[in-house]
Short mmCIF file of C-alpha atoms in Angstrom, two decimals:
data_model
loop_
_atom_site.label_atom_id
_atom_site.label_comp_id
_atom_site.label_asym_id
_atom_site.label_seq_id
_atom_site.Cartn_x
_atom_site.Cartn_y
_atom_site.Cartn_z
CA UNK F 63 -11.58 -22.89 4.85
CA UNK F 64 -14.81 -21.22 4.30
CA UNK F 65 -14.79 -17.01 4.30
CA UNK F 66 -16.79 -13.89 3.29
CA UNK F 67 -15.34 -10.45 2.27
CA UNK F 68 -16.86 -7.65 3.09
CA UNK F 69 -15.77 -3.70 1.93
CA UNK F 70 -15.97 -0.25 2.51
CA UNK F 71 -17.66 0.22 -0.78
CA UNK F 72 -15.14 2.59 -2.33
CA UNK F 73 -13.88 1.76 -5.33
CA UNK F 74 -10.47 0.81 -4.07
CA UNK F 75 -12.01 -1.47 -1.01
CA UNK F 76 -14.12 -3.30 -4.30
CA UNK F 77 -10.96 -3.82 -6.41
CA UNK F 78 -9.09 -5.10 -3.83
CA UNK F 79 -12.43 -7.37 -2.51
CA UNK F 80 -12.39 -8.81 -6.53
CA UNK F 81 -8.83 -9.35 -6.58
CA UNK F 82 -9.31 -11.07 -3.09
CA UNK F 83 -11.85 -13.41 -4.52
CA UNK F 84 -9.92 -14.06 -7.69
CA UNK F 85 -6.90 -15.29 -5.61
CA UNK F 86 -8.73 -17.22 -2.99
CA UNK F 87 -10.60 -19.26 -5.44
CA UNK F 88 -7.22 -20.19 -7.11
CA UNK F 89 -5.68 -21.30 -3.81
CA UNK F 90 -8.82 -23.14 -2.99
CA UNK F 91 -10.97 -21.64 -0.16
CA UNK F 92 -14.59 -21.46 -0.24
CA UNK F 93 -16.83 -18.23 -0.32
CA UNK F 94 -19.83 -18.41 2.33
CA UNK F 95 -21.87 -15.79 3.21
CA UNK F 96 -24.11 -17.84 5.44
CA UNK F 97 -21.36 -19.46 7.98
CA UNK F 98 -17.57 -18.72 7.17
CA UNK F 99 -14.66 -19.28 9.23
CA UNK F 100 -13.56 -16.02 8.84
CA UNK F 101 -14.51 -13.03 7.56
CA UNK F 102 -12.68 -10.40 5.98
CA UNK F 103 -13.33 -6.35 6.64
CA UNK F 104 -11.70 -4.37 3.61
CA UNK F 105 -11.75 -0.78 4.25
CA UNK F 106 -11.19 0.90 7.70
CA UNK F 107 -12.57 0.51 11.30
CA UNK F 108 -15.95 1.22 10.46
CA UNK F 109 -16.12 -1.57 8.10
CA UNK F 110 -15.09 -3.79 11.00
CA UNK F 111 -18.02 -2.69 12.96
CA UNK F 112 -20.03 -3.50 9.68
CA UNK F 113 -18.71 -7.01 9.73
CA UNK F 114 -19.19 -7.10 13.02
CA UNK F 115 -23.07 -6.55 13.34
CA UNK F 116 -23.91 -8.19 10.10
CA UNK F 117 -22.58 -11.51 11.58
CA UNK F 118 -23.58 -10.56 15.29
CA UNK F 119 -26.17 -13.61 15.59
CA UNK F 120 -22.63 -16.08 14.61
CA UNK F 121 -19.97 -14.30 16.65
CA UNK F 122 -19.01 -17.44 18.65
CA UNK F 123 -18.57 -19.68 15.52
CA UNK F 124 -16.35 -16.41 12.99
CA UNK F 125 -13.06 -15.17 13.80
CA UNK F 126 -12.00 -11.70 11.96
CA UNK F 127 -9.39 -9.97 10.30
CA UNK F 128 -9.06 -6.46 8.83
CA UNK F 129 -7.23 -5.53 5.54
CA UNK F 130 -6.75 -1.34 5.64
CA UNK F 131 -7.21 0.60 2.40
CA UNK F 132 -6.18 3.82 4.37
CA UNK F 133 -4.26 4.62 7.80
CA UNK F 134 -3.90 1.81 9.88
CA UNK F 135 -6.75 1.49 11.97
CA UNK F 136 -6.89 -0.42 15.23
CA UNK F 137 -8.95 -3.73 13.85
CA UNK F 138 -7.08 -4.26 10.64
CA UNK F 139 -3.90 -5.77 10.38
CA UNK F 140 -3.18 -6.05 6.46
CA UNK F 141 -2.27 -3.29 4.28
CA UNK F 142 -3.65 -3.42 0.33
CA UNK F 143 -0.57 -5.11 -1.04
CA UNK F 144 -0.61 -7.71 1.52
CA UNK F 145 -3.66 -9.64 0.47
CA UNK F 146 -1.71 -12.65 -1.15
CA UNK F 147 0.43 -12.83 1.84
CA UNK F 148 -2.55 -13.16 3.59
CA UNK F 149 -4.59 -15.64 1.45
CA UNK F 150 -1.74 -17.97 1.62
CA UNK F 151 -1.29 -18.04 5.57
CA UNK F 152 -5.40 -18.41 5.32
CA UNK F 153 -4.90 -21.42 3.28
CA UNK F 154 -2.57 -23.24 5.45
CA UNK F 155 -4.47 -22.06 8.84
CA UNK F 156 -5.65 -25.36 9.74
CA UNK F 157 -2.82 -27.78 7.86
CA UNK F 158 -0.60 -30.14 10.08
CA UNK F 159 2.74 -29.34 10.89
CA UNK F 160 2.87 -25.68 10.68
CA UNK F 161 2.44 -22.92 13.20
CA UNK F 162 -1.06 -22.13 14.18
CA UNK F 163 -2.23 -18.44 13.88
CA UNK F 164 -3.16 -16.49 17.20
CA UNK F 165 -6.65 -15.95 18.59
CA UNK F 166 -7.39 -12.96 20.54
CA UNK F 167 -10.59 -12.49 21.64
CA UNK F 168 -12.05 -9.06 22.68
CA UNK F 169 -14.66 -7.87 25.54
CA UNK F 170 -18.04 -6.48 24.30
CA UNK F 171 -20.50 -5.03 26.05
CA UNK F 172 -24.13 -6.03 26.46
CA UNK F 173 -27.09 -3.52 26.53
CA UNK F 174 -30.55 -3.88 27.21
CA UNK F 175 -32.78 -0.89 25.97
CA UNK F 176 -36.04 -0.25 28.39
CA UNK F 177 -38.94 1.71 26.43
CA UNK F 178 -42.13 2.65 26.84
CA UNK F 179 -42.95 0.99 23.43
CA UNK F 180 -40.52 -2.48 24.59
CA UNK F 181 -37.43 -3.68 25.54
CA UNK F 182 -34.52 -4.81 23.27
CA UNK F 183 -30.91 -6.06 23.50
CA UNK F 184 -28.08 -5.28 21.30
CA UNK F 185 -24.12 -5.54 21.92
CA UNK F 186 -21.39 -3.21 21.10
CA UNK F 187 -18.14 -3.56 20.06
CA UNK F 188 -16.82 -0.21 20.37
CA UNK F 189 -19.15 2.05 22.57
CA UNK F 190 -22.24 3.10 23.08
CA UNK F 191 -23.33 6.55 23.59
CA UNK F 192 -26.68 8.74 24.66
CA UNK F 193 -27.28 12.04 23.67
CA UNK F 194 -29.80 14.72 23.72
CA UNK F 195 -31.14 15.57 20.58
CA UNK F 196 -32.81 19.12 21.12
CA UNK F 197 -31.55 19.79 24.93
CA UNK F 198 -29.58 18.82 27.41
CA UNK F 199 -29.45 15.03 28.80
CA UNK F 200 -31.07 14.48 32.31
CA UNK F 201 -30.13 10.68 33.61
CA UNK F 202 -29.72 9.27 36.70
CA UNK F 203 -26.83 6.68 36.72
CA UNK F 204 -26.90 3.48 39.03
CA UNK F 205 -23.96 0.57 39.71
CA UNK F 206 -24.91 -2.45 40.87
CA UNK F 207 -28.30 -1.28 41.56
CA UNK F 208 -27.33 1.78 43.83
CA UNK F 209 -27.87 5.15 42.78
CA UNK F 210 -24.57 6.71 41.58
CA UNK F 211 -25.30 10.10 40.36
CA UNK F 212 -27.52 12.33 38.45
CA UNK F 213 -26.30 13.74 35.49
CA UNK F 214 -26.79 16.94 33.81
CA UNK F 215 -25.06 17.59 30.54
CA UNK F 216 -23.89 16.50 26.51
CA UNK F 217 -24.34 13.03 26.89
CA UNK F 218 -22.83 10.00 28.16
CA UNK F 219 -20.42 7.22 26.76
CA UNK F 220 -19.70 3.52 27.67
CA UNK F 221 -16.93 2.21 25.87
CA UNK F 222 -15.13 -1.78 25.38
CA UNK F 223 -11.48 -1.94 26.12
CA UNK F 224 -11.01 -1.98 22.27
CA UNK F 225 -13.24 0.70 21.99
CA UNK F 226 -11.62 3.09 24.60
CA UNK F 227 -9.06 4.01 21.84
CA UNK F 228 -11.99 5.79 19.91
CA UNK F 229 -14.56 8.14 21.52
CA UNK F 230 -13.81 7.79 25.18
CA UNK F 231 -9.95 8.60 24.60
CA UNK F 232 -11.52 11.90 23.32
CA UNK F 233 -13.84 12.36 26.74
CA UNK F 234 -10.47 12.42 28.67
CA UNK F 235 -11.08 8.33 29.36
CA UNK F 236 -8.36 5.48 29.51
CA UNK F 237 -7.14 3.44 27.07
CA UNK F 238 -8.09 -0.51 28.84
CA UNK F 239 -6.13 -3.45 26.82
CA UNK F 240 -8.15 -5.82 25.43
CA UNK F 241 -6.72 -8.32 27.79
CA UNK F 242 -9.08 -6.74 30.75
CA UNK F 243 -12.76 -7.38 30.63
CA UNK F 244 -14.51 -4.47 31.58
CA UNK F 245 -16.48 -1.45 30.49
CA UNK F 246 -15.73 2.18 30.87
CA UNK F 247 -18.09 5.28 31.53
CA UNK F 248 -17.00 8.61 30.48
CA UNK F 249 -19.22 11.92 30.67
CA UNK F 250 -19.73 14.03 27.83
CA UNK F 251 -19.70 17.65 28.45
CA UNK F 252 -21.39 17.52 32.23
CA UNK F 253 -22.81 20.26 33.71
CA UNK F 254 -20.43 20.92 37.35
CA UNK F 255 -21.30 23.94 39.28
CA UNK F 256 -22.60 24.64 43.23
CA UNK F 257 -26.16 23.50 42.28
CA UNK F 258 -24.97 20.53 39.63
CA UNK F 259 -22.45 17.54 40.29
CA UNK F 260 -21.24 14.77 38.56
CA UNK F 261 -18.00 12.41 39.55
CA UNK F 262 -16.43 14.43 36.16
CA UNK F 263 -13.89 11.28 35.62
CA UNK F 264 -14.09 8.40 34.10
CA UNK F 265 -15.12 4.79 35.72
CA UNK F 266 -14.48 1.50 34.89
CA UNK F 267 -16.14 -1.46 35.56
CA UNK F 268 -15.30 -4.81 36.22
CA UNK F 269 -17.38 -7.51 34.94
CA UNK F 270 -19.11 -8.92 37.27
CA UNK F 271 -20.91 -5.32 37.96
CA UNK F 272 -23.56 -3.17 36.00
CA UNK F 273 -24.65 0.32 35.39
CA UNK F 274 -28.46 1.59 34.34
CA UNK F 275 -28.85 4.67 32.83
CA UNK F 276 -32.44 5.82 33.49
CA UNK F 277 -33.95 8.92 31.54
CA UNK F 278 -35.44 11.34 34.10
CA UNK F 279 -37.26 13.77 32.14
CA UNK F 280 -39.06 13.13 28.37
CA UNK F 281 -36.32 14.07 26.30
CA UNK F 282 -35.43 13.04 22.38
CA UNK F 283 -32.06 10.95 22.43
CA UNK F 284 -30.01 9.77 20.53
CA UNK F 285 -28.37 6.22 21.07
CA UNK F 286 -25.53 5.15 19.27
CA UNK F 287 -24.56 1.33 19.09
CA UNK F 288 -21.34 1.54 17.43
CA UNK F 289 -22.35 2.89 13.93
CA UNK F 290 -26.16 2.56 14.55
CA UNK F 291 -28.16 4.76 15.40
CA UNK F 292 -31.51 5.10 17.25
CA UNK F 293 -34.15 7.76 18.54
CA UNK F 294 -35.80 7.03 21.24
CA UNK F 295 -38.41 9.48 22.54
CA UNK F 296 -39.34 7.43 25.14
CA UNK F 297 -36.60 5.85 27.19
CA UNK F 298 -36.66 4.03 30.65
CA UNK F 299 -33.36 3.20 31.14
CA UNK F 300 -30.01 1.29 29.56
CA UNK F 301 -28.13 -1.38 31.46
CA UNK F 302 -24.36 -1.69 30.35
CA UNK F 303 -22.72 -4.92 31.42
CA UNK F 304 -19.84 -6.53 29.87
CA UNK F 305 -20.94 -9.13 27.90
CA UNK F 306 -20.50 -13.28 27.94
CA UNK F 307 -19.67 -13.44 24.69
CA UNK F 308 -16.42 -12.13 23.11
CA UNK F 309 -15.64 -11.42 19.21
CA UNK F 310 -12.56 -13.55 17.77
CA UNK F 311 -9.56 -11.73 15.65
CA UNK F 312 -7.48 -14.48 13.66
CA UNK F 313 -3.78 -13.24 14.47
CA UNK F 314 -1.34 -14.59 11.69
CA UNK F 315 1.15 -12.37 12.89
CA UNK F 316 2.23 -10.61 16.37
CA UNK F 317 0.79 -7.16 16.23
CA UNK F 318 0.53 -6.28 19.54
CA UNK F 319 -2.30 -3.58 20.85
CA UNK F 320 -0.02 -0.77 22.71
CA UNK F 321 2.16 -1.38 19.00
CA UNK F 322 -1.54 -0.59 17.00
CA UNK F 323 -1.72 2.79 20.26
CA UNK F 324 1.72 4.00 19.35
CA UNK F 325 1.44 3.53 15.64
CA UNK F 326 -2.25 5.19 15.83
CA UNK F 327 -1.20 8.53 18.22
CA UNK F 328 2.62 8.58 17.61
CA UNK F 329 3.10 7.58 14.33
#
């Protein structure tokens, strides 16, 4: 069993990451950073989002698994003084005879930047958003090719089904189980009066469809791919599909996702 750690960078997340190493070289497995099994987020949700993008280029081939050094977030399903527990069921993941661990694999959604300066792709495993930076956000939204609206406010959000726990559930949006494979628009502070309209609700996609967001006026954004960000002062459009490829959690234990809801909103 090959794996990598990687940490929040506190010095908590690094003492447990050392003590991590220490006890998975005794029990055998293998450190790779170049092409583990699976990799190892210490630290919270954003350090899952770290893992996630370093390894984006291998997410077919890694599966994941969170340890928390905080509150229980939503991708990590190992508190601190669990890690042994956990090395142990790592070490016997692939041996005959005992029961093989869960796993789940998650939507993500693909998008494909259009600039002035080039075009570029990049995939999300939480959401992505666009904002204005100095001014409010003029776009004109299409699905499936068919204009949908123009919008007139804050900014706009497209969110995974694991994702929809985060920002959108803030915007008023859903919360989609993993389980369903689509993406999910939400507005961000729209602009809705007698001259202005927007559909004010949230949509969701299935995935077979598409939406392009298309900047209608120059504007400085700000796009947001989970914890990246980007300005862009000259923007064409963004298409938001969900995407073919799906990231891999390693479940050694049943922790199912409306138990990770009710734990995260009421306690």
């Amino acid at each position: 069993m090959r794996y990598y750690v990687l940490d929040r960078g506190d010095q908590l997340s690094v003492d447990l990451s050392e003590s991590f190493h220490k006890l998975a070289a005794e029990q055998g497995l293998q450190l790779d950073a170049e092409s583990p099994d699976i990799v190892v987020s210490i630290g919270g949700d954003g350090t899952m989002l770290h893992a996630f993008h370093s390894f984006i280029d291998r997410i077919p081939s890694i599966a994941f698994v969170g340890v928390h050094t905080g509150h229980l977030g939503f991708y990590a399903d190992w508190r601190a003084d669990e890690i042994p527990e956990l090395i142990q069921m790592m070490c016997r993941h692939n041996d005959e005879g005992t029961l093989k661990p869960r796993i789940v694999r998650y939507p993500l959604v693909d998008l494909e930047i259009r600039k002035k300066s080039g075009t570029s792709s990049y995939v999300c495993l939480n959401e992505f958003t666009l904002k204005s930076v100095d001014g409010t956000v003029v776009a004109q939204v299409d699905i499936n090719d068919h204009l949908f609206e123009m919008f007139r406010g804050d900014g706009i959000c497209v969110s995974t089904p694991s994702g929809s726990t985060a920002y959108n559930k803030s915007l008023g949006g859903a919360m989609i189980h993993p389980s369903i494979e689509a993406l999910q628009i939400s507005e961000i502070a729209s602009i809705n009066n007698r001259v202005f309209r927007t559909m004010g609700s949230s949509l969701v996609l299935p995935k077979h469809h598409h939406c392009d967001i298309y900047s209608r006026k120059e504007q400085n954004l700000m796009l947001t791919i989970d914890h990246l960000n980007l300005p862009v002062d000259d923007l064409i459009s963004v298409r938001c599909q969900v995407a073919v490829q799906k990231i891999s959690f390693v479940r050694y234990r049943p922790f199912p996702f409306w138990n990770r809801v009710r734990n995260a909103f009421l306690g």
